[in-house]
Short mmCIF file of C-alpha atoms and ligand atoms in Angstrom, two decimals:
data_model
loop_
_atom_site.label_atom_id
_atom_site.label_comp_id
_atom_site.label_asym_id
_atom_site.label_seq_id
_atom_site.Cartn_x
_atom_site.Cartn_y
_atom_site.Cartn_z
CA UNK A 1 178.98 68.00 55.02
CA UNK A 2 179.01 70.92 57.44
CA UNK A 3 175.99 73.01 58.40
CA UNK A 4 176.46 76.73 58.80
CA UNK A 5 174.03 79.28 60.20
CA UNK A 6 172.83 82.72 59.25
CA UNK A 7 170.80 85.14 61.32
CA UNK A 8 167.33 85.44 59.87
CA UNK A 9 166.90 88.90 58.33
CA UNK A 10 167.64 91.58 60.92
CA UNK A 11 166.62 89.31 63.79
CA UNK A 12 168.93 87.52 66.23
CA UNK A 13 167.48 84.12 65.32
CA UNK A 14 170.15 81.75 64.00
CA UNK A 15 168.91 79.36 61.34
CA UNK A 16 170.74 76.72 59.36
CA UNK A 17 171.32 77.66 55.72
CA UNK A 18 169.43 74.53 54.75
CA UNK A 19 165.97 74.18 56.31
CA UNK A 20 163.94 70.97 56.29
CA UNK A 21 160.63 71.23 54.46
CA UNK A 22 157.94 68.95 55.83
CA UNK A 23 155.25 69.38 53.17
CA UNK A 24 156.09 65.78 52.19
CA UNK A 25 155.50 64.44 55.73
CA UNK A 26 152.35 62.35 55.22
CA UNK A 27 150.78 60.48 52.32
CA UNK A 28 147.49 62.41 52.16
CA UNK A 29 148.42 64.36 49.00
CA UNK A 30 149.71 61.35 47.07
CA UNK A 31 153.34 62.54 46.73
CA UNK A 32 154.62 62.44 50.31
CA UNK A 33 156.46 60.08 52.63
CA UNK A 34 155.12 57.62 55.21
CA UNK A 35 155.89 58.07 58.88
CA UNK A 36 158.99 55.85 59.02
CA UNK A 37 160.54 57.60 56.02
CA UNK A 38 159.66 61.05 57.38
CA UNK A 39 161.26 60.10 60.69
CA UNK A 40 164.43 58.91 58.95
CA UNK A 41 164.59 62.18 56.97
CA UNK A 42 164.10 64.19 60.18
CA UNK A 43 166.83 62.21 61.98
CA UNK A 44 169.32 62.59 59.11
CA UNK A 45 168.72 66.33 59.01
CA UNK A 46 169.33 66.64 62.76
CA UNK A 47 172.47 64.50 62.56
CA UNK A 48 173.74 66.85 59.83
CA UNK A 49 173.39 69.78 62.24
CA UNK A 50 170.20 71.36 60.88
CA UNK A 51 167.92 73.33 63.21
CA UNK A 52 165.29 74.96 60.95
CA UNK A 53 161.97 73.25 60.12
CA UNK A 54 159.25 74.52 57.81
CA UNK A 55 155.64 73.37 57.96
CA UNK A 56 152.13 74.85 57.60
CA UNK A 57 148.83 74.28 59.33
CA UNK A 58 147.19 72.48 56.43
CA UNK A 59 150.15 70.60 54.93
CA UNK A 60 148.94 67.00 54.45
CA UNK A 61 145.77 67.90 56.33
CA UNK A 62 147.67 68.64 59.56
CA UNK A 63 149.82 65.48 59.56
CA UNK A 64 152.97 67.47 58.76
CA UNK A 65 152.67 69.62 61.90
CA UNK A 66 151.65 66.65 64.05
CA UNK A 67 154.56 64.44 63.01
CA UNK A 68 157.06 67.29 63.22
CA UNK A 69 155.91 68.09 66.76
CA UNK A 70 156.16 64.42 67.73
CA UNK A 71 159.63 63.94 66.23
CA UNK A 72 160.93 67.07 67.98
CA UNK A 73 159.41 66.02 71.32
CA UNK A 74 160.63 62.39 71.09
CA UNK A 75 164.23 63.59 70.76
CA UNK A 76 163.81 66.39 73.33
CA UNK A 77 164.77 69.02 70.78
CA UNK A 78 162.26 71.82 71.40
CA UNK A 79 164.91 74.29 72.59
CA UNK A 80 167.17 73.51 69.65
CA UNK A 81 164.54 73.35 66.90
CA UNK A 82 163.48 76.52 65.10
CA UNK A 83 159.93 75.78 63.95
CA UNK A 84 158.29 77.84 61.21
CA UNK A 85 154.62 77.35 60.43
CA UNK A 86 151.95 79.26 58.52
CA UNK A 87 148.28 80.26 58.43
CA UNK A 88 145.89 81.32 55.61
CA UNK A 89 144.32 78.21 54.08
CA UNK A 90 140.76 77.38 55.07
CA UNK A 91 140.20 74.61 57.60
CA UNK A 92 136.37 74.58 57.47
CA UNK A 93 134.84 74.73 53.97
CA UNK A 94 131.88 77.09 53.87
CA UNK A 95 133.16 79.21 56.75
CA UNK A 96 135.01 82.18 55.20
CA UNK A 97 136.56 83.19 58.53
CA UNK A 98 138.26 79.79 58.95
CA UNK A 99 140.78 80.93 56.33
CA UNK A 100 142.41 84.13 55.11
CA UNK A 101 144.60 86.60 56.90
CA UNK A 102 142.09 88.42 59.08
CA UNK A 103 142.53 88.63 62.84
CA UNK A 104 139.77 86.09 63.54
CA UNK A 105 141.41 83.39 61.44
CA UNK A 106 144.96 84.08 62.66
CA UNK A 107 143.81 83.73 66.27
CA UNK A 108 142.03 80.46 65.46
CA UNK A 109 144.88 79.10 63.36
CA UNK A 110 147.67 79.77 65.84
CA UNK A 111 146.00 77.79 68.60
CA UNK A 112 145.29 74.89 66.23
CA UNK A 113 148.94 74.84 65.10
CA UNK A 114 150.26 74.98 68.67
CA UNK A 115 148.04 72.03 69.54
CA UNK A 116 149.15 69.90 66.58
CA UNK A 117 152.81 70.78 67.11
CA UNK A 118 152.50 70.00 70.83
CA UNK A 119 154.34 73.16 71.81
CA UNK A 120 153.49 76.44 73.49
CA UNK A 121 155.33 78.70 71.05
CA UNK A 122 156.16 78.99 67.35
CA UNK A 123 159.59 80.36 66.42
CA UNK A 124 158.54 81.88 63.11
CA UNK A 125 154.88 82.43 62.17
CA UNK A 126 154.20 83.27 58.55
CA UNK A 127 151.26 84.47 56.54
CA UNK A 128 151.08 81.71 53.88
CA UNK A 129 149.41 83.40 50.89
CA UNK A 130 148.06 86.89 50.27
CA UNK A 131 144.24 86.85 50.55
CA UNK A 132 143.91 90.04 48.46
CA UNK A 133 141.77 91.65 51.17
CA UNK A 134 143.21 92.00 54.65
CA UNK A 135 145.20 95.22 55.19
CA UNK A 136 148.82 94.82 56.25
CA UNK A 137 147.98 96.86 59.39
CA UNK A 138 145.56 94.18 60.62
CA UNK A 139 147.97 91.32 59.93
CA UNK A 140 151.01 92.97 61.53
CA UNK A 141 149.07 94.16 64.58
CA UNK A 142 147.67 90.66 65.13
CA UNK A 143 151.08 89.02 64.70
CA UNK A 144 152.56 91.55 67.12
CA UNK A 145 149.88 90.64 69.66
CA UNK A 146 150.89 86.98 69.32
CA UNK A 147 154.54 87.87 69.93
CA UNK A 148 153.59 89.85 73.03
CA UNK A 149 151.40 86.96 74.22
CA UNK A 150 154.40 84.63 73.99
CA UNK A 151 152.84 82.36 71.36
CA UNK A 152 155.17 83.48 68.56
CA UNK A 153 158.82 84.62 68.54
CA UNK A 154 159.29 86.07 65.01
CA UNK A 155 157.01 86.82 62.06
CA UNK A 156 157.22 86.46 58.29
CA UNK A 157 155.36 86.62 55.00
CA UNK A 158 155.11 84.05 52.22
CA UNK A 159 153.73 84.50 48.70
CA UNK A 160 152.67 88.14 48.93
CA UNK A 161 153.20 90.93 46.38
CA UNK A 162 156.41 92.85 46.97
CA UNK A 163 154.48 96.10 47.50
CA UNK A 164 152.49 94.40 50.27
CA UNK A 165 155.66 93.14 51.97
CA UNK A 166 157.17 96.60 51.76
CA UNK A 167 154.04 98.19 53.18
CA UNK A 168 153.94 95.60 55.99
CA UNK A 169 157.55 96.29 56.97
CA UNK A 170 156.97 100.04 56.95
CA UNK A 171 153.87 99.64 59.13
CA UNK A 172 155.82 97.44 61.56
CA UNK A 173 158.68 99.94 61.76
CA UNK A 174 156.52 103.03 62.17
CA UNK A 175 154.11 101.48 64.67
CA UNK A 176 156.68 99.54 66.67
CA UNK A 177 155.30 96.12 65.78
CA UNK A 178 157.46 93.00 65.51
CA UNK A 179 159.19 93.43 62.12
CA UNK A 180 159.01 91.00 59.20
CA UNK A 181 162.12 88.83 59.63
CA UNK A 182 161.49 86.42 56.78
CA UNK A 183 160.04 86.28 53.29
CA UNK A 184 159.26 82.78 51.99
CA UNK A 185 159.20 82.61 48.19
CA UNK A 186 159.66 80.26 45.27
CA UNK A 187 163.18 80.62 43.84
CA UNK A 188 165.33 78.37 41.67
CA UNK A 189 167.13 78.37 38.34
CA UNK A 190 163.69 77.72 36.85
CA UNK A 191 161.93 80.58 38.68
CA UNK A 192 163.97 83.75 39.10
CA UNK A 193 161.24 86.38 39.18
CA UNK A 194 161.96 87.38 42.78
CA UNK A 195 165.30 88.92 41.80
CA UNK A 196 163.66 92.11 40.54
CA UNK A 197 161.59 93.24 43.54
CA UNK A 198 161.87 90.90 46.50
CA UNK A 199 165.65 90.50 46.77
CA UNK A 200 166.31 94.28 46.87
CA UNK A 201 163.42 94.72 49.35
CA UNK A 202 164.63 91.89 51.57
CA UNK A 203 168.27 92.93 51.61
CA UNK A 204 167.50 96.59 52.29
CA UNK A 205 164.75 96.05 54.84
CA UNK A 206 165.94 93.17 56.96
CA UNK A 207 163.91 90.17 55.79
CA UNK A 208 165.81 86.93 55.21
CA UNK A 209 164.58 85.02 52.18
CA UNK A 210 163.57 81.40 52.73
CA UNK A 211 163.55 79.63 49.38
CA UNK A 212 160.79 77.16 48.54
CA UNK A 213 160.82 74.66 45.67
CA UNK A 214 164.58 75.16 45.10
CA UNK A 215 164.54 72.16 42.75
CA UNK A 216 161.36 73.29 40.96
CA UNK A 217 159.51 70.35 42.54
CA UNK A 218 162.28 67.93 41.55
CA UNK A 219 162.74 69.06 37.92
CA UNK A 220 166.28 70.29 38.59
CA UNK A 221 167.38 66.89 39.88
CA UNK A 222 167.41 65.91 36.19
CA UNK A 223 165.11 62.92 36.53
CA UNK A 224 162.44 64.29 34.17
CA UNK A 225 163.10 64.43 30.42
CA UNK A 226 161.17 66.22 27.62
CA UNK A 227 160.15 63.04 25.85
CA UNK A 228 159.66 60.86 28.88
CA UNK A 229 156.20 60.10 30.26
CA UNK A 230 156.98 58.20 33.39
CA UNK A 231 156.89 57.74 37.07
CA UNK A 232 159.84 59.78 38.30
CA UNK A 233 158.08 61.69 41.08
CA UNK A 234 155.74 64.52 42.07
CA UNK A 235 155.62 66.33 38.72
CA UNK A 236 154.33 63.26 36.86
CA UNK A 237 151.05 63.76 38.69
CA UNK A 238 150.83 67.36 37.44
CA UNK A 239 151.51 66.95 33.71
CA UNK A 240 148.17 68.49 32.73
CA UNK A 241 147.90 70.85 35.65
CA UNK A 242 146.71 74.45 35.54
CA UNK A 243 148.33 75.04 38.98
CA UNK A 244 151.08 77.62 38.27
CA UNK A 245 153.42 76.18 40.92
CA UNK A 246 153.62 72.83 39.12
CA UNK A 247 153.81 73.90 35.45
CA UNK A 248 157.49 73.10 34.99
CA UNK A 249 157.67 71.27 31.64
CA UNK A 250 158.50 73.93 29.01
CA UNK A 251 161.32 74.66 26.56
CA UNK A 252 162.93 77.33 28.78
CA UNK A 253 163.22 74.86 31.67
CA UNK A 254 164.45 72.00 29.47
CA UNK A 255 167.32 74.24 28.30
CA UNK A 256 168.20 74.95 31.95
CA UNK A 257 168.14 71.23 32.77
CA UNK A 258 170.47 70.49 29.83
CA UNK A 259 173.05 73.11 30.89
CA UNK A 260 172.77 72.14 34.54
CA UNK A 261 173.53 68.55 33.59
CA UNK A 262 176.75 69.64 31.84
CA UNK A 263 177.86 71.86 34.74
CA UNK A 264 177.14 69.10 37.29
CA UNK A 265 179.16 66.60 35.25
CA UNK A 266 182.11 69.00 35.13
CA UNK A 267 181.98 69.40 38.90
CA UNK A 268 181.39 65.71 39.60
CA UNK A 269 178.30 66.69 41.62
CA UNK A 270 174.64 65.76 41.31
CA UNK A 271 172.41 68.18 39.42
CA UNK A 272 170.34 68.69 42.58
CA UNK A 273 173.43 69.73 44.54
CA UNK A 274 174.48 72.25 41.91
CA UNK A 275 170.98 73.76 41.65
CA UNK A 276 170.77 74.03 45.45
CA UNK A 277 174.27 75.51 45.73
CA UNK A 278 173.44 78.19 43.16
CA UNK A 279 170.24 79.28 44.89
CA UNK A 280 171.72 79.19 48.42
CA UNK A 281 174.56 81.51 47.41
CA UNK A 282 172.42 84.12 45.65
CA UNK A 283 172.02 87.59 47.27
CA UNK A 284 169.52 87.82 50.12
CA UNK A 285 169.07 84.10 50.72
CA UNK A 286 168.91 83.19 54.41
CA UNK A 287 167.92 79.54 54.07
CA UNK A 288 166.95 77.06 51.38
CA UNK A 289 164.08 74.72 52.30
CA UNK A 290 164.95 71.17 51.26
CA UNK A 291 162.14 68.85 50.22
CA UNK A 292 162.46 65.07 50.04
CA UNK A 293 160.34 61.96 49.86
CA UNK A 294 163.28 59.58 50.29
CA UNK A 295 166.22 59.53 52.68
CA UNK A 296 168.71 59.26 49.79
CA UNK A 297 167.33 62.51 48.28
CA UNK A 298 167.88 64.40 51.53
CA UNK A 299 171.38 62.97 51.89
CA UNK A 300 172.20 64.11 48.37
CA UNK A 301 170.75 67.58 48.98
CA UNK A 302 172.56 68.07 52.30
CA UNK A 303 175.86 67.96 50.39
CA UNK A 304 174.95 71.00 48.31
CA UNK A 305 177.08 73.47 50.25
CA UNK A 306 180.23 71.34 50.39
CA UNK A 307 181.73 72.89 47.23
CA UNK A 308 181.96 76.23 45.42
CA UNK A 309 180.55 77.19 42.07
CA UNK A 310 183.15 79.08 40.05
CA UNK A 311 182.18 82.42 38.51
CA UNK A 312 182.38 80.84 35.06
CA UNK A 313 179.99 77.97 35.89
CA UNK A 314 177.64 80.34 37.69
CA UNK A 315 177.55 82.59 34.65
CA UNK A 316 176.66 79.67 32.38
CA UNK A 317 173.75 78.73 34.63
CA UNK A 318 172.58 82.32 34.86
CA UNK A 319 172.76 82.89 31.13
CA UNK A 320 170.57 79.92 30.27
CA UNK A 321 168.06 80.63 33.06
CA UNK A 322 167.73 84.40 32.51
CA UNK A 323 164.42 85.95 31.45
CA UNK A 324 163.92 89.46 30.09
CA UNK A 325 163.53 91.99 32.91
CA UNK A 326 159.93 93.22 33.25
CA UNK A 327 159.11 96.94 33.10
CA UNK A 328 160.22 99.16 34.84
CA UNK A 329 163.36 97.09 35.51
CA UNK A 330 163.93 96.89 31.78
CA UNK A 331 164.09 100.70 31.88
CA UNK A 332 166.83 101.22 34.49
CA UNK A 333 169.78 100.15 32.34
CA UNK A 334 172.91 101.99 31.34
CA UNK A 335 171.24 104.14 28.62
CA UNK A 336 168.91 105.67 31.16
CA UNK A 337 171.68 106.05 33.76
CA UNK A 338 173.71 108.18 31.35
CA UNK A 339 170.72 110.47 31.08
CA UNK A 340 170.39 110.51 34.89
CA UNK A 341 174.02 111.41 35.61
CA UNK A 342 174.45 113.69 32.62
CA UNK A 343 177.19 111.43 31.35
CA UNK A 344 179.46 111.89 34.38
CA UNK A 345 181.08 108.69 35.58
CA UNK A 346 179.92 108.47 39.21
CA UNK A 347 180.70 104.83 40.01
CA UNK A 348 179.22 102.95 42.89
CA UNK A 349 179.65 103.86 46.52
CA UNK A 350 182.43 102.01 48.29
CA UNK A 351 181.56 98.45 49.19
CA UNK A 352 180.00 97.90 52.57
CA UNK A 353 177.51 100.74 52.27
CA UNK A 354 174.61 98.47 51.39
CA UNK A 355 173.79 94.92 50.37
CA UNK A 356 173.81 94.18 46.64
CA UNK A 357 170.68 94.58 44.57
CA UNK A 358 170.02 93.06 41.18
CA UNK A 359 169.81 95.18 38.04
CA UNK A 360 169.65 93.42 34.70
CA UNK A 361 170.54 90.16 36.43
CA UNK A 362 173.80 91.55 37.91
CA UNK A 363 174.52 92.39 41.53
CA UNK A 364 175.21 96.11 41.81
CA UNK A 365 175.87 98.23 44.86
CA UNK A 366 173.51 101.12 45.55
CA UNK A 367 173.02 102.84 48.85
CA UNK A 368 170.35 104.54 50.86
CA UNK A 369 172.96 105.77 53.37
N1 NAP B 401 155.34 78.96 51.19
C1 NAP B 401 154.90 78.24 50.19
O1 NAP B 401 153.95 78.62 49.48
C2 NAP B 401 155.56 76.92 49.90
C3 NAP B 401 155.21 76.23 48.72
C4 NAP B 401 155.85 75.03 48.48
C5 NAP B 401 156.78 74.51 49.38
N2 NAP B 401 157.07 75.20 50.52
C6 NAP B 401 158.06 74.67 51.50
O2 NAP B 401 159.27 74.38 50.80
C7 NAP B 401 159.64 73.02 51.02
C8 NAP B 401 160.38 72.51 49.80
O3 NAP B 401 159.54 72.65 48.65
P1 NAP B 401 159.55 71.53 47.53
O4 NAP B 401 159.25 70.21 48.15
O5 NAP B 401 158.67 71.99 46.43
O6 NAP B 401 161.11 71.56 47.11
P2 NAP B 401 161.87 71.03 45.82
O7 NAP B 401 163.27 70.82 46.27
O8 NAP B 401 161.65 71.89 44.66
O9 NAP B 401 161.19 69.62 45.50
C9 NAP B 401 161.36 68.56 46.40
C10 NAP B 401 160.96 67.26 45.71
O10 NAP B 401 161.85 66.98 44.64
C11 NAP B 401 162.21 65.59 44.64
N3 NAP B 401 163.63 65.55 45.04
C12 NAP B 401 164.25 66.23 46.05
N4 NAP B 401 165.55 65.99 46.09
C13 NAP B 401 165.82 65.14 45.09
C14 NAP B 401 167.00 64.54 44.63
N5 NAP B 401 168.18 64.76 45.22
N6 NAP B 401 166.93 63.71 43.55
C15 NAP B 401 165.75 63.48 42.94
N7 NAP B 401 164.57 64.02 43.34
C16 NAP B 401 164.61 64.86 44.41
C17 NAP B 401 161.28 64.95 45.69
O11 NAP B 401 160.02 64.66 45.10
P3 NAP B 401 159.67 63.28 44.34
O12 NAP B 401 160.32 62.16 45.10
O13 NAP B 401 158.18 63.22 44.32
O14 NAP B 401 160.24 63.45 42.99
C18 NAP B 401 161.06 66.09 46.66
O15 NAP B 401 159.91 65.95 47.44
C19 NAP B 401 158.33 72.31 51.36
O16 NAP B 401 158.50 71.12 52.11
C20 NAP B 401 157.62 73.37 52.17
O17 NAP B 401 158.11 73.35 53.51
C21 NAP B 401 156.47 76.39 50.78
#
């Protein structure tokens, strides 16, 4: 396998197209890896040429950050490693300011993360989840202060509404704050909602998308089956969950798994590799965050960019995984465009004017130039 690099959004930060997720570093949540396994996964990722690590302050109660910091330090890799971590979740139940996205919590959280990671700066610091309260102005100003203080190099947003991300980027641009270089979002063949709002925003406004749960928590590896009640991995523990991130067993997803299995067999590749290849080569994707609980899983996943998906196979995967476009995206189709242009055939602008955006599931070229 060969690791290639993209610059993250409009920044000059070079990140490997496959990042290493460390949410599974630690056994506290019941579906992670012990220290020796986590270390082996870390080492294999480094040997493969990866440089981009994703963690968060409260993953596995802080173990994820602690082990990541130790592994990086033990191999003397701090200059090479690009470390992304996040704030938002509450570290002190009963104290509302020990969580959320307000200035007081960000200032507390950054110092706690730096301590656990054993470093004096974070390469990419992300808001983890929208708290529905804190204005984008307060978040971006605080993150900019951290950049100026040397504690943070670049900033990003995870799991926020698209309008909030857009507002945040506009505030950063107009006020001269550090811009949003990354959006971290769930994206896979089983969860394609981001194509309507986030991908056009990210490609037009300089935020590289970091994909989380690219295998839909392991579903797209093909090891779960509709009739099987077993012990295959993480999702078995969430069969009766109300947590939206883990509700993966439904007819739509089983149809995707069935088609993915056929495509993978035709390519002679694992289902996980094909699912990861598809998502990594979609518009706007800067890096796909790999998750693993076993070394063999990571080794499989690291081979996902060693082959190409033909247009025909890609179309089959996209057909089975498509969902109806929500309003107003359902409204922008060709019927309406005829009424916009008065029937004249205008065509797209020449290529190179702007990155592609998705309309009705197809990449089209529009331009703000
Ligand atoms: N910003 C956010 O809100 C957010 C949310 C979630 C995750 N993340 C980040 O994204 C990273 C990846 O997310 P994820 O862990 O949900 O990714 P994922 O790729 O959807 O799921 C990874 C899990 O699938 C199973 N798996 C992986 N490769 C496999 C293979 N080749 N064959 C069979 N099973 C395989 C493993 O679980 P089992 O062994 O248990 O089956 C593994 O832990 C996380 O580590 C974290 O850094 C961010």
